[in-house]
Amino acid sequence: MTATGANSLRNGPDEEGRFGLYGGRFVAETLMPLILDLEKAYRAAQADPEFQAEIRHLAKHYVGRPSPLYFAERMTEHLGGAKVYFKREELNHTGSHKINNTLGQILLARRMGKTRIIAETGAGQHGVATATVCAKFDLPCVVFMGATDVERQYPNVLRMKMLGAEVRPVTAGAGTLKDAMNEALRDWVTNVDTTYYLIGTAAGPHPYPEMVRNFQSVIGEEIKVQMQEIEGKLPDALVACVGGGSNAIGTFHAFLDEPSVKIYGAEAGGHGIDVENGHAASMTGGRPGVLHGNRTYLLQDADGQILEGHSISAGLDYPGVGPEHSYLHDTRRVTYVPITDNEALEAFQLCTRLEGIIPALESAHGLAEVMKLAPTMGKDETIVLCLSGRGDKDVESVGRYLGMNA
Amino acid sequence: MTTRIPARFAKCAAEGRPALGIFTMAGDPDFATGQSILDALPAAGADIIEFGMPFSDPMADGPGVQMAGQRALAAGQTLRKTLAMVEAFRSKDNDTPIVLMGYYNPIYIFGVEPFLAAAKAAGVDGLIVVDLPPEEDEELCIPALNAGLNFIRLTTPTTDDKRLPAVLKNTSGFVYYVSMTGITGATIKSHAAVGEAVRRIKHHTDLPVAVGFGIKTADDAASMGRDADGVVVGTAICNAVGNSLENGKATAGTVSAVTTLVAGLASGVKRAKAAA
């Protein structure tokens, strides 16, 4: 924990892993000793300069950090308001921000002497980033992926297999990210001695939300330095997409105590938040509950049964959100807004045509919010989008939506 | 605070045998058949009933219990209906303990205090909530104890001697020993190791210890019951219901498939101590 000051928004979580009401350790007893061990190992690693140095070295030479902060000139002209910057996380090795986290956690898993890695994945970006570091460090890797997602993100399935990972399609439920996470938890509870569960987003039982946030916070820290270099000031607004919310919390965290910086999170509005079970906007369309080890905003029915949700983007198709986002939503430090499938598709095409950058459908949700905000802002103001991933994985499904023929 | 649970363990001990705990999913495969199954369990030989509260995301359960929960939810089961089934059961049986078993979210959404009041009024004796470790005792465990319900904790092979006192601290009614690291319905690797673990737990507590996860047959029940004060069978019951269905619907054989299985298991626990 880096923050100080009693009123800082960066103090969370507390010792019980709570961000206000949210977070916690809602897991089966079998897993409890494991997450206590993990927390101990993580604290030791945090305090170890060698661990930090190893991450920095690999972030530079293996991932390619720092990622550029790019002035999107034509997008800015087109929107006719604030200067639009992209934080180019899609240029990282493996094509998304996910590698920031998998690199940190794989080094931790090695320190803990674990010999087998499991992960869940939605869009496949986290699965690819996990399979990648497992290849590099020669550890066997099993990735759980919903059967629906296996189909709509097939290029990433092939990448994982080529990297040597075993991809296990999960047919339970609707076959999306939530079901993959259930199955990963069932595997973990069975293989407790050998296995490290490498969670891909800033959610799950404590200490995962804090740990993943810290590994991703490099995004916001770099933005702060880069904006100072380019513009000589802080950005006026930050935008990121929010599924579980790891790229968003990584982007936001360094700025939470900077009141001049407005912060926006774009949730998956799917067919629209008025459509029952037709979206995955857990904060704007759900309410607090307990799932996958933490209390957080969830899509659920009146009986507390979790809904599947819907998004065109496999990476945002999750009925929950990281607990720190729930806290930032309640405290209103961050404004969370729903973006529909169609708005995301429009942003996807605009970015591709205007900037020559094919964004991931997830990141296109963030861009759609930028398209709404920038025109309302002054030309001397700046807005930064975390372009969290590249869209190569999505070209097939977007082409189908747009009725393109080969 | 007295519930029906201590009396029932004492009765079984007096008969020189472990108690037979039977898990059945509330509302599986439908409300009416689920009620008939519940009502038939004591006569078939169940000493304690663990009544499953279906949840959409049962992270600690194997396919058998998962599918039972899905069938129940598809048939419209809710927590309110589950409590109504207990109430109906109590009008006929005031001695057999009922423990509700499931996950926290449906209870949290119902509201902890309203749920505890409704559960107590319906005749529930205890709760097993898989995703509430001692670290989260303030959520439900302490309020449940204050409301006069037992809170039964799971202990597992990963619960070492150092952690055991914390796990046992607010446990009441009995201790549920999970026979393996794994999900419900998996295979027990070593019966001897389970016996050893039960004896280890008994060093730390005077509460009865019941063993569950992976007990499927009368022979399993007999063997596991040698060291334990109770054995719990769940997945086999869910599978018996599942196998009795035609096109997903209950048949004339659904209730008897369960009662036949329970009667066999009851014969198993009766020879457990005799064989020791």
Coordinates of C-alpha atoms in Angstrom, one line a residue, chain B:
Chain B
M1 CA -29.5 -22.7 23.0
T2 CA -30.8 -26.2 22.2
T3 CA -31.7 -27.5 18.8
R4 CA -32.7 -30.9 17.7
I5 CA -29.1 -31.7 16.7
P6 CA -27.4 -32.7 20.0
A7 CA -30.4 -34.9 21.0
R8 CA -30.2 -36.8 17.7
F9 CA -26.5 -37.4 17.9
A10 CA -26.9 -38.6 21.5
K11 CA -29.7 -41.0 20.5
C12 CA -27.6 -42.5 17.7
A13 CA -24.6 -42.8 20.0
A14 CA -26.8 -44.6 22.5
E15 CA -27.7 -47.0 19.8
G16 CA -24.0 -47.6 19.2
R17 CA -23.9 -46.2 15.7
P18 CA -23.0 -43.1 13.8
A19 CA -25.8 -40.7 12.6
L20 CA -26.8 -40.8 8.9
G21 CA -27.0 -37.4 7.4
I22 CA -28.8 -37.1 4.1
F23 CA -28.4 -34.2 1.8
T24 CA -31.2 -33.5 -0.7
M25 CA -31.6 -30.4 -2.8
A26 CA -34.7 -28.5 -2.0
G27 CA -37.1 -28.5 -4.9
D28 CA -35.3 -31.1 -7.0
P29 CA -36.8 -32.0 -9.4
D30 CA -39.8 -29.9 -8.6
F31 CA -41.5 -28.5 -5.5
A32 CA -44.1 -31.2 -4.9
T33 CA -41.7 -34.1 -5.5
G34 CA -39.0 -32.4 -3.4
Q35 CA -41.5 -32.1 -0.5
S36 CA -42.4 -35.8 -0.8
I37 CA -38.7 -36.7 -0.8
L38 CA -38.0 -34.6 2.3
D39 CA -41.0 -36.0 4.1
A40 CA -40.0 -39.6 3.4
L41 CA -36.4 -39.3 4.6
P42 CA -36.9 -40.0 8.3
A43 CA -38.8 -43.3 7.8
A44 CA -36.2 -44.4 5.2
G45 CA -33.5 -44.0 7.9
A46 CA -32.1 -40.5 7.7
D47 CA -31.1 -39.2 11.2
I48 CA -30.3 -35.7 10.1
I49 CA -31.4 -33.9 7.0
E50 CA -29.1 -31.4 5.1
F51 CA -31.5 -29.5 2.9
G52 CA -29.8 -27.8 0.0
M53 CA -30.6 -24.2 -0.9
P54 CA -30.0 -24.1 -4.6
F55 CA -27.6 -21.5 -6.0
S56 CA -26.7 -20.6 -9.5
D57 CA -23.0 -20.8 -8.9
P58 CA -22.1 -23.7 -6.6
M59 CA -18.4 -23.4 -6.6
A60 CA -17.6 -26.2 -4.2
D61 CA -19.9 -28.7 -5.8
G62 CA -19.4 -31.5 -8.3
P63 CA -21.7 -32.2 -11.3
G64 CA -24.2 -34.3 -9.2
V65 CA -25.1 -31.5 -6.8
Q66 CA -24.7 -28.8 -9.5
M67 CA -27.3 -30.5 -11.7
A68 CA -29.7 -31.0 -8.8
G69 CA -29.5 -27.3 -8.1
Q70 CA -30.1 -26.4 -11.7
R71 CA -33.1 -28.7 -11.9
A72 CA -34.6 -27.1 -8.8
L73 CA -34.0 -23.5 -10.0
A74 CA -35.4 -24.4 -13.4
A75 CA -38.5 -25.6 -11.6
G76 CA -38.8 -22.2 -9.8
Q77 CA -37.3 -23.0 -6.4
T78 CA -36.5 -20.0 -4.2
L79 CA -35.2 -19.6 -0.7
R80 CA -38.7 -18.7 0.5
K81 CA -40.1 -21.9 -1.0
T82 CA -37.3 -23.9 0.7
L83 CA -38.3 -22.4 4.1
A84 CA -42.0 -23.3 3.3
M85 CA -41.0 -26.9 2.7
V86 CA -39.2 -27.1 6.1
E87 CA -42.3 -25.7 7.7
A88 CA -44.5 -28.3 6.1
F89 CA -42.1 -31.0 7.1
R90 CA -42.2 -29.8 10.8
S91 CA -46.0 -30.2 11.0
K92 CA -45.3 -34.0 10.7
D93 CA -41.9 -34.4 12.3
N94 CA -40.7 -32.4 15.2
D95 CA -37.6 -34.5 16.0
T96 CA -35.4 -34.9 12.9
P97 CA -32.9 -32.1 12.7
I98 CA -32.8 -30.0 9.5
V99 CA -29.7 -28.1 8.5
L100 CA -29.9 -25.8 5.6
M101 CA -26.8 -26.0 3.3
G102 CA -25.8 -23.7 0.6
Y103 CA -24.0 -20.5 -0.3
Y104 CA -24.3 -17.0 1.2
N105 CA -25.7 -14.8 -1.6
P106 CA -29.3 -15.9 -1.5
I107 CA -29.3 -15.4 2.3
Y108 CA -27.6 -12.0 2.0
I109 CA -30.2 -10.9 -0.6
F110 CA -33.1 -12.3 1.6
G111 CA -31.6 -10.2 4.4
V112 CA -29.7 -11.9 7.3
E113 CA -32.1 -11.0 10.1
P114 CA -35.3 -11.7 8.2
F115 CA -33.8 -15.0 7.0
L116 CA -32.8 -16.1 10.5
A117 CA -36.2 -15.3 11.9
A118 CA -38.0 -17.1 9.1
A119 CA -35.6 -20.1 9.4
K120 CA -36.1 -20.4 13.1
A121 CA -39.9 -20.1 12.8
A122 CA -40.0 -22.7 10.0
G123 CA -38.1 -25.2 12.2
V124 CA -34.6 -25.1 10.9
D125 CA -31.9 -26.2 13.4
G126 CA -28.7 -25.2 11.8
L127 CA -26.9 -23.7 8.8
I128 CA -23.9 -24.8 6.7
V129 CA -22.8 -22.0 4.4
V130 CA -19.9 -23.0 2.3
D131 CA -18.4 -19.6 1.4
L132 CA -18.4 -18.2 4.9
P133 CA -15.1 -19.0 6.6
P134 CA -14.4 -17.9 10.2
E135 CA -12.8 -14.7 8.8
E136 CA -16.4 -13.6 7.9
D137 CA -18.1 -14.7 11.1
E138 CA -19.7 -11.3 11.6
E139 CA -21.8 -11.7 8.5
L140 CA -24.0 -14.7 9.5
C141 CA -22.4 -17.0 12.0
I142 CA -22.7 -14.7 15.0
P143 CA -26.2 -13.5 14.2
A144 CA -27.3 -17.1 13.6
L145 CA -25.9 -18.2 17.0
N146 CA -27.7 -15.3 18.6
A147 CA -30.9 -16.3 16.8
G148 CA -30.7 -19.8 18.4
L149 CA -29.5 -21.7 15.3
N150 CA -26.4 -23.9 15.1
F151 CA -23.7 -22.8 12.7
I152 CA -21.9 -25.9 11.4
R153 CA -18.5 -25.3 10.1
L154 CA -16.6 -27.3 7.4
T155 CA -13.1 -28.4 8.3
T156 CA -11.0 -29.7 5.6
P157 CA -7.6 -31.5 5.1
T158 CA -6.1 -28.0 4.7
T159 CA -7.3 -26.9 8.1
D160 CA -4.1 -27.6 10.2
D161 CA -3.8 -27.8 13.9
K162 CA -2.9 -24.1 14.1
R163 CA -6.0 -23.0 12.3
L164 CA -8.4 -25.6 13.8
P165 CA -9.2 -23.7 17.0
A166 CA -10.2 -20.6 15.0
V167 CA -12.5 -22.8 12.8
L168 CA -14.0 -24.6 15.8
K169 CA -14.5 -21.4 17.9
N170 CA -18.0 -20.5 16.8
T171 CA -19.0 -23.9 15.5
S172 CA -21.9 -25.5 17.1
G173 CA -24.2 -28.6 16.6
F174 CA -21.5 -30.7 15.0
V175 CA -18.3 -30.4 13.0
Y176 CA -18.5 -31.3 9.3
Y177 CA -15.2 -32.9 8.2
V178 CA -14.7 -32.7 4.4
S179 CA -13.0 -35.9 3.6
M180 CA -10.8 -34.6 0.8
T181 CA -9.5 -31.5 -1.0
G182 CA -12.1 -31.4 -3.7
I183 CA -15.7 -30.9 -4.7
T184 CA -18.7 -32.9 -3.6
G185 CA -19.0 -36.3 -5.2
A186 CA -15.3 -36.8 -5.9
T187 CA -13.5 -40.0 -4.7
I188 CA -11.9 -40.4 -1.3
K189 CA -8.3 -41.3 -1.7
S190 CA -7.6 -42.7 1.7
H191 CA -10.1 -43.9 4.2
A192 CA -7.4 -44.3 6.8
A193 CA -6.4 -40.7 6.5
V194 CA -10.0 -39.6 7.1
G195 CA -10.1 -41.6 10.3
E196 CA -6.9 -40.0 11.5
A197 CA -8.2 -36.5 10.7
V198 CA -11.5 -37.2 12.6
R199 CA -9.5 -38.3 15.6
R200 CA -7.3 -35.2 15.3
I201 CA -10.4 -32.9 15.3
K202 CA -11.8 -34.8 18.3
H203 CA -8.8 -33.8 20.3
H204 CA -9.9 -30.2 19.8
T205 CA -13.6 -30.4 20.4
D206 CA -16.3 -32.3 22.3
L207 CA -18.8 -31.7 19.4
P208 CA -19.8 -34.7 17.3
V209 CA -17.8 -35.0 14.0
A210 CA -19.5 -36.0 10.8
V211 CA -17.7 -36.9 7.6
G212 CA -19.0 -35.9 4.2
F213 CA -17.9 -35.6 0.5
G214 CA -17.3 -38.8 -1.4
I215 CA -19.5 -41.2 0.6
K216 CA -21.6 -43.0 -1.9
T217 CA -22.5 -46.6 -0.7
A218 CA -23.5 -48.5 2.4
D219 CA -19.9 -49.9 2.5
D220 CA -18.5 -46.3 2.4
A221 CA -20.9 -45.4 5.2
A222 CA -19.9 -48.4 7.3
S223 CA -16.2 -47.7 6.8
M224 CA -16.3 -43.9 7.4
G225 CA -18.7 -44.4 10.3
R226 CA -16.1 -46.3 12.3
D227 CA -14.3 -43.2 13.5
A228 CA -17.0 -40.5 13.0
D229 CA -20.1 -39.6 14.9
G230 CA -21.9 -39.2 11.6
V231 CA -21.6 -39.7 7.9
V232 CA -23.2 -37.5 5.2
V233 CA -24.3 -38.6 1.8
G234 CA -25.3 -36.0 -0.8
T235 CA -24.2 -36.5 -4.4
A236 CA -25.5 -40.1 -4.5
I237 CA -28.9 -38.8 -3.5
C238 CA -28.9 -36.1 -6.2
N239 CA -27.8 -38.7 -8.8
A240 CA -30.6 -41.1 -7.7
V241 CA -33.1 -38.3 -8.3
G242 CA -31.5 -37.4 -11.6
N243 CA -31.4 -41.0 -12.8
S244 CA -35.1 -41.5 -12.0
L245 CA -36.3 -38.7 -14.3
E246 CA -37.9 -39.0 -17.7
N247 CA -37.4 -36.0 -20.0
G248 CA -36.4 -34.1 -16.9
K249 CA -39.6 -34.8 -15.1
A250 CA -40.3 -36.8 -11.9
T251 CA -41.6 -40.3 -12.3
A252 CA -43.5 -42.7 -10.1
G253 CA -40.0 -44.1 -9.1
T254 CA -38.4 -40.8 -8.1
V255 CA -39.2 -40.8 -4.4
S256 CA -38.6 -44.5 -4.0
A257 CA -35.2 -44.3 -5.7
V258 CA -34.2 -42.0 -2.9
T259 CA -35.8 -44.0 -0.1
T260 CA -34.3 -47.3 -1.3
L261 CA -30.9 -45.7 -1.4
V262 CA -31.3 -44.2 2.1
A263 CA -32.5 -47.5 3.6
G264 CA -29.3 -49.2 2.2
L265 CA -27.1 -46.5 3.6
A266 CA -28.9 -46.8 7.0
S267 CA -28.0 -50.5 7.1
G268 CA -24.4 -49.4 6.4
V269 CA -24.2 -47.1 9.4
K270 CA -25.8 -49.7 11.6
R271 CA -22.9 -52.1 11.0
A272 CA -20.2 -49.4 11.3
K273 CA -19.4 -49.8 14.9
A274 CA -20.2 -53.5 15.0
A275 CA -17.5 -54.0 12.4
A276 CA -14.9 -51.9 14.3

